[in-house]
PDB file of C-alpha atoms in Angstrom:
ATOM      1  CA  ILE A1429       0.096   0.144   0.120  1.00 96.00           C
ATOM      2  CA  TYR A1430       1.525   3.711  -0.861  1.00 98.00           C
ATOM      3  CA  LEU A1431      -0.424   6.238   1.135  1.00 97.00           C
ATOM      4  CA  MET A1432      -0.883   9.858   0.856  1.00 97.00           C
ATOM      5  CA  ALA A1433      -2.111  12.634   3.218  1.00 97.00           C
ATOM      6  CA  HIS A1434      -2.310  16.066   3.043  1.00 95.00           C
ATOM      7  CA  SER A1435      -2.511  18.536   5.914  1.00 88.00           C
ATOM      8  CA  TRP A1436      -4.874  16.731   8.578  1.00 84.00           C
ATOM      9  CA  GLY A1437      -4.631  13.865   7.021  1.00 93.00           C
ATOM     10  CA  THR A1438      -0.935  13.660   7.713  1.00 94.00           C
ATOM     11  CA  PHE A1439      -1.306  13.462  11.537  1.00 89.00           C
ATOM     12  CA  LEU A1440      -4.352  10.421  10.509  1.00 93.00           C
ATOM     13  CA  GLY A1441      -1.659   8.950   7.743  1.00 95.00           C
ATOM     14  CA  ILE A1442       1.150   8.995  10.471  1.00 93.00           C
ATOM     15  CA  LEU A1443      -0.676   6.990  13.490  1.00 93.00           C
ATOM     16  CA  THR A1444      -1.770   4.629  10.529  1.00 96.00           C
ATOM     17  CA  VAL A1445       1.469   3.493   9.233  1.00 97.00           C
ATOM     18  CA  ARG A1446       2.769   3.459  13.047  1.00 96.00           C
ATOM     19  CA  ARG A1447      -0.020   1.028  13.743  1.00 96.00           C
ATOM     20  CA  GLN A1448       0.827  -1.876  11.370  1.00 96.00           C
ATOM     21  CA  PRO A1449       4.204  -0.258   9.282  1.00 97.00           C
ATOM     22  CA  ASP A1450       4.506  -3.741   7.468  1.00 97.00           C
ATOM     23  CA  LEU A1451       1.460  -2.744   5.579  1.00 97.00           C
ATOM     24  CA  PHE A1452       2.716   0.207   3.836  1.00 97.00           C
ATOM     25  CA  ARG A1453       4.964   0.457   0.828  1.00 97.00           C
ATOM     26  CA  ALA A1454       5.657   4.293   1.189  1.00 97.00           C
ATOM     27  CA  TYR A1455       3.991   7.127   3.044  1.00 97.00           C
ATOM     28  CA  PHE A1456       3.869  10.770   1.669  1.00 96.00           C
ATOM     29  CA  SER A1457       3.161  13.882   3.347  1.00 95.00           C
ATOM     30  CA  ILE A1458       2.154  16.833   1.904  1.00 95.00           C
ATOM     31  CA  SER A1459       2.019  20.030   3.987  1.00 90.00           C
ATOM     32  CA  GLN A1460       2.463  17.629   7.145  1.00 89.00           C
ATOM     33  CA  ILE A1461       1.786  19.108  10.424  1.00 86.00           C
ATOM     34  CA  ALA A1462       4.243  20.100  12.575  1.00 86.00           C
ATOM     35  CA  ARG A1463       3.795  21.962  15.997  1.00 88.00           C
ATOM     36  CA  GLN A1464       0.242  21.649  16.167  1.00 84.00           C
ATOM     37  CA  LEU A1465       0.179  23.910  19.403  1.00 87.00           C
ATOM     38  CA  GLN A1466       2.627  26.330  18.882  1.00 92.00           C
ATOM     39  CA  ALA A1467       0.786  26.837  15.192  1.00 88.00           C
ATOM     40  CA  GLU A1468      -2.697  27.391  17.143  1.00 89.00           C
ATOM     41  CA  GLN A1469      -1.394  29.484  19.256  1.00 93.00           C
ATOM     42  CA  ILE A1470       0.302  31.703  16.890  1.00 93.00           C
ATOM     43  CA  SER A1471      -3.353  32.107  15.090  1.00 92.00           C
ATOM     44  CA  TYR A1472      -5.306  32.968  18.352  1.00 94.00           C
ATOM     45  CA  ASP A1473      -2.709  35.666  18.586  1.00 96.00           C
ATOM     46  CA  TRP A1474      -3.103  36.634  14.944  1.00 96.00           C
ATOM     47  CA  VAL A1475      -6.510  36.881  14.869  1.00 96.00           C
ATOM     48  CA  LEU A1476      -7.272  38.390  18.375  1.00 97.00           C
ATOM     49  CA  GLN A1477      -4.555  41.436  17.190  1.00 97.00           C
ATOM     50  CA  GLN A1478      -6.855  41.505  13.502  1.00 97.00           C
ATOM     51  CA  ALA A1479      -9.949  42.006  15.838  1.00 97.00           C
ATOM     52  CA  ARG A1480      -8.749  44.121  17.761  1.00 98.00           C
ATOM     53  CA  HIS A1481      -7.533  46.154  14.672  1.00 97.00           C
ATOM     54  CA  HIS A1482     -10.798  46.156  13.088  1.00 97.00           C
ATOM     55  CA  ARG A1483     -12.995  47.068  16.028  1.00 98.00           C
ATOM     56  CA  ASN A1484     -14.765  43.786  16.127  1.00 97.00           C
ATOM     57  CA  HIS A1485     -15.633  43.656  19.839  1.00 98.00           C
ATOM     58  CA  ARG A1486     -17.536  40.575  19.265  1.00 96.00           C
ATOM     59  CA  ALA A1487     -14.681  38.613  17.890  1.00 97.00           C
ATOM     60  CA  VAL A1488     -12.586  40.447  21.070  1.00 97.00           C
ATOM     61  CA  ASP A1489     -14.382  39.647  23.672  1.00 97.00           C
ATOM     62  CA  ARG A1490     -15.267  35.263  22.299  1.00 94.00           C
ATOM     63  CA  LEU A1491     -11.880  35.209  21.819  1.00 95.00           C
ATOM     64  CA  LEU A1492     -10.532  36.898  24.990  1.00 96.00           C
ATOM     65  CA  ALA A1493     -13.674  34.528  26.797  1.00 92.00           C
ATOM     66  CA  GLN A1494     -12.395  31.417  25.194  1.00 89.00           C
ATOM     67  CA  GLY A1495      -8.807  32.150  26.134  1.00 90.00           C
ATOM     68  CA  ARG A1496      -5.428  30.883  24.267  1.00 92.00           C
ATOM     69  CA  PRO A1497      -4.986  27.134  22.883  1.00 90.00           C
ATOM     70  CA  PRO A1498      -5.083  24.610  24.322  1.00 88.00           C
ATOM     71  CA  TYR A1499      -8.451  24.033  24.875  1.00 81.00           C
ATOM     72  CA  ALA A1500      -9.694  21.658  27.607  1.00 72.00           C
ATOM     73  CA  SER A1501     -13.387  22.342  26.354  1.00 69.00           C
ATOM     74  CA  ASP A1502     -15.817  19.838  24.876  1.00 76.00           C
ATOM     75  CA  ALA A1503     -16.627  22.792  22.229  1.00 75.00           C
ATOM     76  CA  TRP A1504     -12.872  23.356  21.141  1.00 80.00           C
ATOM     77  CA  LEU A1505     -14.253  21.879  17.596  1.00 82.00           C
ATOM     78  CA  ASP A1506     -16.818  24.400  17.135  1.00 84.00           C
ATOM     79  CA  TYR A1507     -14.446  27.245  18.734  1.00 84.00           C
ATOM     80  CA  LEU A1508     -11.794  26.473  15.905  1.00 83.00           C
ATOM     81  CA  MET A1509     -13.869  26.178  13.480  1.00 87.00           C
ATOM     82  CA  TRP A1510     -15.483  29.601  14.168  1.00 89.00           C
ATOM     83  CA  GLN A1511     -11.845  31.066  15.105  1.00 89.00           C
ATOM     84  CA  ARG A1512     -10.752  29.511  11.351  1.00 88.00           C
ATOM     85  CA  GLU A1513     -13.664  31.448   9.627  1.00 92.00           C
ATOM     86  CA  LEU A1514     -12.388  34.838  11.766  1.00 94.00           C
ATOM     87  CA  VAL A1515      -8.811  34.166  10.197  1.00 93.00           C
ATOM     88  CA  ALA A1516     -10.514  33.718   6.543  1.00 92.00           C
ATOM     89  CA  ASP A1517     -12.340  36.640   6.703  1.00 93.00           C
ATOM     90  CA  TYR A1518      -9.161  38.499   7.867  1.00 94.00           C
ATOM     91  CA  HIS A1519      -7.514  36.787   4.964  1.00 91.00           C
ATOM     92  CA  GLY A1520      -4.716  34.673   7.238  1.00 89.00           C
ATOM     93  CA  GLY A1521      -5.116  31.678   5.765  1.00 77.00           C
ATOM     94  CA  MET A1522      -1.289  32.238   4.480  1.00 62.00           C
ATOM     95  CA  TYR A1523      -0.094  33.788   6.954  1.00 54.00           C
TER      96      TYR A1523
END
C-alpha cells in the first residue's frame, strides 16, 4: 500500500502507518502538520490582533473568553471552526 496524506490527514497517516508499518510500501506527506499547538497559538494571537485592529468587539470578547490554546473544553471543535472563519475573513489563510 502506498499512502498519501495532506494537512490534517498527515496526522492520521502517521498514526496509521505507525500502527501497522508492515502493510505500507511508502508514506507520502504533503503539508505535514508540525508543532500543532504552537501553530494554534500563533493563529489565535494573530486573529485576536486582527479583530482588535478591525474593532470587532464581539469577536475580541469571544476570543478572550475562550482563551489561548490548548483547550480543555468539549466545544473546542466548534470554537476552532469559528476561529478559522475569522482567519479567512481577515485574509490570514496564508499567513
